[in-house]
Short mmCIF file of C-alpha atoms and ligand atoms in Angstrom, two decimals:
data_model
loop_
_atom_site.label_atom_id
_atom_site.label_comp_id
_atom_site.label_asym_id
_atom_site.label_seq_id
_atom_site.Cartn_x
_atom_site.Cartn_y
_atom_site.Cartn_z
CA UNK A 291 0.00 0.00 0.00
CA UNK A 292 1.47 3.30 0.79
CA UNK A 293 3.77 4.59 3.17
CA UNK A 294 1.14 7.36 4.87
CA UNK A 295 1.52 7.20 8.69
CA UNK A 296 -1.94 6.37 11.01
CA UNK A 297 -3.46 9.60 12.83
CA UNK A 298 -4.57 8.45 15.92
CA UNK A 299 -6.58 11.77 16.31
CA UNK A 300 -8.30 11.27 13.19
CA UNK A 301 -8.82 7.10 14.30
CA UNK A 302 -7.24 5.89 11.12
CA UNK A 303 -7.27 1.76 11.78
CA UNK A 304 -7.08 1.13 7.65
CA UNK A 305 -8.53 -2.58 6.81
CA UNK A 306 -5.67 -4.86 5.43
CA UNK A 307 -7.69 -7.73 5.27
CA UNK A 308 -9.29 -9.35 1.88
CA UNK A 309 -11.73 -11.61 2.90
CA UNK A 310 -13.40 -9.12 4.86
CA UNK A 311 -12.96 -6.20 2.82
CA UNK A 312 -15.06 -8.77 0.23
CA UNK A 313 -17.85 -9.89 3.25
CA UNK A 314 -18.57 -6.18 4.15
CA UNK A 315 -18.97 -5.20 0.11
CA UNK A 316 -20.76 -8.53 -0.07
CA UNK A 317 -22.89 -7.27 2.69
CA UNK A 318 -23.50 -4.02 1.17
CA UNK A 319 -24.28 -5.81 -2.55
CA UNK A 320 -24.13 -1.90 -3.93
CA UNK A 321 -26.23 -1.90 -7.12
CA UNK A 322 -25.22 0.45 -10.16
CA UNK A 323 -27.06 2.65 -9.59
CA UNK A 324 -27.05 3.23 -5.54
CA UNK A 325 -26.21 6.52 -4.61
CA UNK A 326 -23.59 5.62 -2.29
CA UNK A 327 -21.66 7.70 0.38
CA UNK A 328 -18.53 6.51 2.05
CA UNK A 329 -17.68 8.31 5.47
CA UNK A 330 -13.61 8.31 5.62
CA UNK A 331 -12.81 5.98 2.66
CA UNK A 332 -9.00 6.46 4.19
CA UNK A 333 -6.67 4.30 1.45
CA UNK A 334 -9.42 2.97 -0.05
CA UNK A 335 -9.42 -0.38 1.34
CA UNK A 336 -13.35 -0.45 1.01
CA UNK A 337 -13.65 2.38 -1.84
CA UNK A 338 -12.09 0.33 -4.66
CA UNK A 339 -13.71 -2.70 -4.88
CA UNK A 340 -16.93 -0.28 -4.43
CA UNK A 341 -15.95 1.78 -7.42
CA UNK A 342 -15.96 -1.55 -9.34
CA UNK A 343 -19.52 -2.29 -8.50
CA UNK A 344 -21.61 1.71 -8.91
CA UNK A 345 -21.75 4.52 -11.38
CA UNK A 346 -20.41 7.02 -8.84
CA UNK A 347 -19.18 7.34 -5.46
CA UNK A 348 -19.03 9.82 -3.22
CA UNK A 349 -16.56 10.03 -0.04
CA UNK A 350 -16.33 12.03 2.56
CA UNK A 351 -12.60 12.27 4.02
CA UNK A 352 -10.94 14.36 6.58
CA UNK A 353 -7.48 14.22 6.18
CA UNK A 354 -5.96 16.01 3.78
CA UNK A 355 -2.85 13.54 2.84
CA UNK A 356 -5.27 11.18 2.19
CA UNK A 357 -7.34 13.27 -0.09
CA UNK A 358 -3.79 13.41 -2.03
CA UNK A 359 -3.49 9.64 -2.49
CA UNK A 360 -7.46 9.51 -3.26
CA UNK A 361 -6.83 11.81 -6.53
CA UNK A 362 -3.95 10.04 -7.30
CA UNK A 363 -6.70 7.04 -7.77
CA UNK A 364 -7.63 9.41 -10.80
CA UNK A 365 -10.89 7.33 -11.29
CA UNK A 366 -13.58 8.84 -13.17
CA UNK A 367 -16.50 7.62 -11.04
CA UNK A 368 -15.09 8.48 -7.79
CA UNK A 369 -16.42 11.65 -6.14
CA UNK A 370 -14.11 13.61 -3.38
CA UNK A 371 -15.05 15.78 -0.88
CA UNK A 372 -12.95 17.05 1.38
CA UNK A 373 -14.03 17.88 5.34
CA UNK A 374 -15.90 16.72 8.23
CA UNK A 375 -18.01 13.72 8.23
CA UNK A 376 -20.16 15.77 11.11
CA UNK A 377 -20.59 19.11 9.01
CA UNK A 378 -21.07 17.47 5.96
CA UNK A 379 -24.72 18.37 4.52
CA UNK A 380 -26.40 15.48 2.80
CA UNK A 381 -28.65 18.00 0.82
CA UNK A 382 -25.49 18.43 -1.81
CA UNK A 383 -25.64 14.66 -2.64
CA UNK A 384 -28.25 13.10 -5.12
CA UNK A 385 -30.68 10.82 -2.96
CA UNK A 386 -31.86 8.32 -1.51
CA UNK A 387 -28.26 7.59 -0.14
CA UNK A 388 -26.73 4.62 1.01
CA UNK A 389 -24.34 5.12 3.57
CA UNK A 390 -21.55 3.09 4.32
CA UNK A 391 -17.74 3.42 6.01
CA UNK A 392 -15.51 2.06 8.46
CA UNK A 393 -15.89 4.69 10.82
CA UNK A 394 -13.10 6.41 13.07
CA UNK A 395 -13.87 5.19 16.66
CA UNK A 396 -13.53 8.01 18.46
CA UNK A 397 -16.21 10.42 16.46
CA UNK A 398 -18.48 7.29 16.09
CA UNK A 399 -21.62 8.62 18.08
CA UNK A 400 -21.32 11.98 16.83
CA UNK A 401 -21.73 10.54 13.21
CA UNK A 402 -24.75 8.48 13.95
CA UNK A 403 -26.69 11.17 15.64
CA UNK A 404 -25.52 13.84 12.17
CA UNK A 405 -27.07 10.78 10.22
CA UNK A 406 -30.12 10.34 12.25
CA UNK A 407 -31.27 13.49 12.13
CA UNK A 408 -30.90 13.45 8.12
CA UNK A 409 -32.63 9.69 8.01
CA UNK A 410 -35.25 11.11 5.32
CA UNK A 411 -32.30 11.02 2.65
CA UNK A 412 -30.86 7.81 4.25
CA UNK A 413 -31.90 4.15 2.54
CA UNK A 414 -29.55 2.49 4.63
CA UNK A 415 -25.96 2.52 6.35
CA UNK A 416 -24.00 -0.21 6.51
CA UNK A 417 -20.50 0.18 9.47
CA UNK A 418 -17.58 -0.85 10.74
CA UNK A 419 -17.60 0.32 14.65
CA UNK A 420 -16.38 -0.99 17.78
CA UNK A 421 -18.13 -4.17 18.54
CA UNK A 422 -18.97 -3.24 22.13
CA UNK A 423 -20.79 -0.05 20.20
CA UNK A 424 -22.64 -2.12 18.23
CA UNK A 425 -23.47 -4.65 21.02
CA UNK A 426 -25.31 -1.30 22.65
CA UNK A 427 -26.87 -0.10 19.74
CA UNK A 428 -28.79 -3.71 19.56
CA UNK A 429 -29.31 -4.18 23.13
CA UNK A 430 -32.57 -4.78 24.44
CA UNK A 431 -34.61 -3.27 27.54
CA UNK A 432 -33.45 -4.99 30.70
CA UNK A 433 -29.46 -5.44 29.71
CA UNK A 434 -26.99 -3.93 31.40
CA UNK A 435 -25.74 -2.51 28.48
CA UNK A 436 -29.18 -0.93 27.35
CA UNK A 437 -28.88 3.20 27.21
CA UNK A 438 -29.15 6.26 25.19
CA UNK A 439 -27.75 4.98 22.45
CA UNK A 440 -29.70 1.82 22.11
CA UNK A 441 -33.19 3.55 22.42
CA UNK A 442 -32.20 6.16 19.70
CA UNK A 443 -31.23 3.55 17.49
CA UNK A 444 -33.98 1.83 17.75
CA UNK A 445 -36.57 4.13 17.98
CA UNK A 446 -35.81 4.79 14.12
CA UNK A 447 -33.71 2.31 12.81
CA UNK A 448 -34.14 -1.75 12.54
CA UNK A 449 -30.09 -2.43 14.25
CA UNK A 450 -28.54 -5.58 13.21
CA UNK A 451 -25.01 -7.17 13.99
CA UNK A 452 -23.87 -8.79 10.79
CA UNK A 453 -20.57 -10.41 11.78
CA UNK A 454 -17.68 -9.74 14.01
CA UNK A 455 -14.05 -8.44 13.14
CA UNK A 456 -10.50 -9.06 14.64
CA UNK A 457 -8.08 -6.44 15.90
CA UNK A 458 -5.85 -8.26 13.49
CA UNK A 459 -7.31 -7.33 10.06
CA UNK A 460 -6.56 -3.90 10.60
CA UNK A 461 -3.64 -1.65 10.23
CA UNK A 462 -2.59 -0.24 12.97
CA UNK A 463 -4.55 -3.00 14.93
CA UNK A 464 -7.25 -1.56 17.19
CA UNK A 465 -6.90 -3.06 21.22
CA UNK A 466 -11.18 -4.22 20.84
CA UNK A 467 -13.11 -6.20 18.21
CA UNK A 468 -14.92 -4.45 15.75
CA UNK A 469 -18.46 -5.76 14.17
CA UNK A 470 -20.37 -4.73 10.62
CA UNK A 471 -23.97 -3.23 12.22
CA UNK A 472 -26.81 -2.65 9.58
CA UNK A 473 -28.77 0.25 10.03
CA UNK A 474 -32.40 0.62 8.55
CA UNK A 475 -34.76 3.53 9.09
CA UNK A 476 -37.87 2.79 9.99
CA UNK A 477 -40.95 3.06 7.52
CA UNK A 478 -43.01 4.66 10.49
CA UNK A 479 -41.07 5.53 13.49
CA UNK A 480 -43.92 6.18 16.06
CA UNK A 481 -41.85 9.10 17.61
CA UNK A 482 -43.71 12.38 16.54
CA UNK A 483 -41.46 14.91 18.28
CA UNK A 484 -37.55 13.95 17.96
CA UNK A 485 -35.96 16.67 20.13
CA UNK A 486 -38.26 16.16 23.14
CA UNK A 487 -38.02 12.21 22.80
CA UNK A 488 -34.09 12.82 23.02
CA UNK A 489 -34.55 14.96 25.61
CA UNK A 490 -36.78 13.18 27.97
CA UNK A 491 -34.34 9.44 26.79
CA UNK A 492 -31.34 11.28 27.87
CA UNK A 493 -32.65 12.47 30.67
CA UNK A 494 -33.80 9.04 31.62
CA UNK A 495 -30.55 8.07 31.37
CA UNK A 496 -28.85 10.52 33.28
CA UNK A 497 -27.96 8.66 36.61
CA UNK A 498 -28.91 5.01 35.71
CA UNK A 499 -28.92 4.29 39.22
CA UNK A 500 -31.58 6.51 40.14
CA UNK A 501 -35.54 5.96 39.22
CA UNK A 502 -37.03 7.44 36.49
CA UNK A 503 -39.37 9.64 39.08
CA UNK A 504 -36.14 10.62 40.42
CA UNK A 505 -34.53 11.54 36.76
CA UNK A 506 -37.36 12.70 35.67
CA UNK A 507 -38.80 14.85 38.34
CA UNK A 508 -38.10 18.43 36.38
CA UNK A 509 -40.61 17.10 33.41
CA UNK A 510 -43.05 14.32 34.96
CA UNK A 511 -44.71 13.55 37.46
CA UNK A 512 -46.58 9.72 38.46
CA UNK A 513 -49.83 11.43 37.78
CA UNK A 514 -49.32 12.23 34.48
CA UNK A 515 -47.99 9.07 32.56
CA UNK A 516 -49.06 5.81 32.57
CA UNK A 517 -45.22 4.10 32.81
CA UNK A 518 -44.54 3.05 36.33
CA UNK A 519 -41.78 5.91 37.37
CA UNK A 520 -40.45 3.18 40.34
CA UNK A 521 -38.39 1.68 37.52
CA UNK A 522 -34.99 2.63 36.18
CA UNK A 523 -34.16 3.25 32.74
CA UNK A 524 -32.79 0.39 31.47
CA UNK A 525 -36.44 -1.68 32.30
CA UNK A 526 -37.75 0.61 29.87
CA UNK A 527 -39.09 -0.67 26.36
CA UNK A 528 -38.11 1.97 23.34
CA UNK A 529 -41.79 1.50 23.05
CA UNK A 530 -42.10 3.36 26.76
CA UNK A 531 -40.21 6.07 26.30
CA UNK A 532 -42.74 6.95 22.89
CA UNK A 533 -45.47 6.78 25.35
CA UNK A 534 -43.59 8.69 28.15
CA UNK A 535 -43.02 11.51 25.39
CA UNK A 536 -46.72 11.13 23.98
CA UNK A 537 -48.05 12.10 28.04
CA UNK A 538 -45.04 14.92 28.26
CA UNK A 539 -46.72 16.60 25.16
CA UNK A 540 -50.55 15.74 26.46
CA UNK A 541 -49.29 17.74 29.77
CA UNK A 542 -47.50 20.72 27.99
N1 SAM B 610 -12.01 3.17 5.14
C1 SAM B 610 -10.62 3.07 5.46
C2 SAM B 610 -10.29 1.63 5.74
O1 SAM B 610 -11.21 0.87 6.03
O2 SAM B 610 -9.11 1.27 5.66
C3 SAM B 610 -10.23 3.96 6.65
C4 SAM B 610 -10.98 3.72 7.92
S1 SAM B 610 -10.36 4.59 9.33
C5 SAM B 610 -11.03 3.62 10.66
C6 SAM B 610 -11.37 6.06 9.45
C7 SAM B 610 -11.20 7.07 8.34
O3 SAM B 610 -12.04 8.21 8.62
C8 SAM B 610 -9.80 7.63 8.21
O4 SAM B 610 -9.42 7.68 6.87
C9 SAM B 610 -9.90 9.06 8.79
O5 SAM B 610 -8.96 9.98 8.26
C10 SAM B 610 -11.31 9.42 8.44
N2 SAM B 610 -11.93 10.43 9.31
C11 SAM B 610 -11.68 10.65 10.62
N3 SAM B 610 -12.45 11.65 11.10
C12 SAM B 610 -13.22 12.06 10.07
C13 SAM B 610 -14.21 13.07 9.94
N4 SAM B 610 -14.58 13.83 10.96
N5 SAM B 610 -14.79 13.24 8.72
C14 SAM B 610 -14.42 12.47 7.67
N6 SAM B 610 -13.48 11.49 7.73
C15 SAM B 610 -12.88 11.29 8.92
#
């Protein structure tokens, strides 16, 4: 490959590994005509055997030394834009868009809450992340490792682990496992309001140890929802927290 040295602020792991570059564009199956978006396509570990399969491809990279070696690629269906992932405005890109990347750990929360809130434009995203991220993005009410970030998946996305990667198939290798998570938005999410349903989840979730009457006590009261406030958080179906946002709004 090239001699371009990892930015650990930028959470460049690059994927050196063949058979997995192929199961993760297997798991994608791009069509010709997909409007796809790569978030940090990096060396292009994942971005050339894309550019093999669609009419055009559009990537979204940070760094400008890679942005070099990208145009060096000089291929006619590739698409470059330089910047930030988290500023980048979907509006510029032709839609519906598939999104897809191996994203850079440390910014990977950030990214899925730019891309939820722009889930009209969004067919589906398909990611490399840190397993234990993805493991909480699927997690279901009543695990430990239920929170935030599973209930705002889920509340608008279907969330599904495909398969599981090793440190080793990366370069430099990363001290977890990684895992390829699915993301599609729901037809009909049943939230209405999207700011006060992350409001009144993150609230929720602000002292897990606490009860949700305690958590809560600045917005709702017993008396005014039909979920039993004596429970924590994490007992809480994504379901619950639509209907504890449905009897905020019938109170306000
Ligand atoms: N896709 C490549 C691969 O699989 O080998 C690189 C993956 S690496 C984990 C993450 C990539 O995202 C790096 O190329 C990094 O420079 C880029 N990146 C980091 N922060 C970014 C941001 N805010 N916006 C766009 N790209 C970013």
């Amino acid at each position: 490959m090239s001699n371009h040295k990892a930015r650990k602020r930028f959470g460049q792991n690059f994927l050196i590994d063949n058979r997995i570059i192929e199961q993760i564009v297997a798991t994608i199956a791009p069509k010709f005509d997909d409007n796809l978006l790569e978030i940090g396509p990096g060396q292009g570990a994942m971005t050339l055997p894309l550019l093999e399969r669609v009419k055009q491809l559009n990537v979204i990279e940070i760094d400008r030394d890679l942005i070099v070696m990208l145009n060096n690629l000089n291929k006619a269906n590739l698409v470059i834009h330089q910047g930030d992932a988290l500023k980048f405005d979907l509006n510029t890109l032709p839609t519906p868009i598939r999104v897809v990347g191996n994203l850079p750990y440390n910014i990977s929360s950030p990214i899925l809450f730019h891309l939820l809130e722009n889930r009209d434009k969004v067919v589906d995203m398909t990611f490399m992340l840190q397993k234990e991220v993805v493991q909480r993005m699927a997690a279901k009410h009543g695990s430990k490792i239920y929170g935030r970030l599973s209930v705002m998946m889920q509340a608008f996305f279907e969330v599904e682990l495909i398969f599981i990667v090793p440190p080793e198939s990366f370069d430099p290798a990363p001290k977890v496992d990684s895992a390829i998570v699915y993301l599609k938005p729901l037809t009909q999410s049943k939230v209405r309001n999207t700011s006060l349903f992350e409001k009144i989840v993150k609230t929720a979730f602000s002292q897990r140890r606490k009860t949700l009457r305690n958590c809560l006590k600045s917005l709702l009261s017993q008396e005014q929802t039909t979920i039993d406030l004596s429970q924590r958080a994490e007992m809480l179906a994504v379901e619950d927290f639509i209907t504890l946002t449905n009897d905020y709004e019938k109170q306000h």
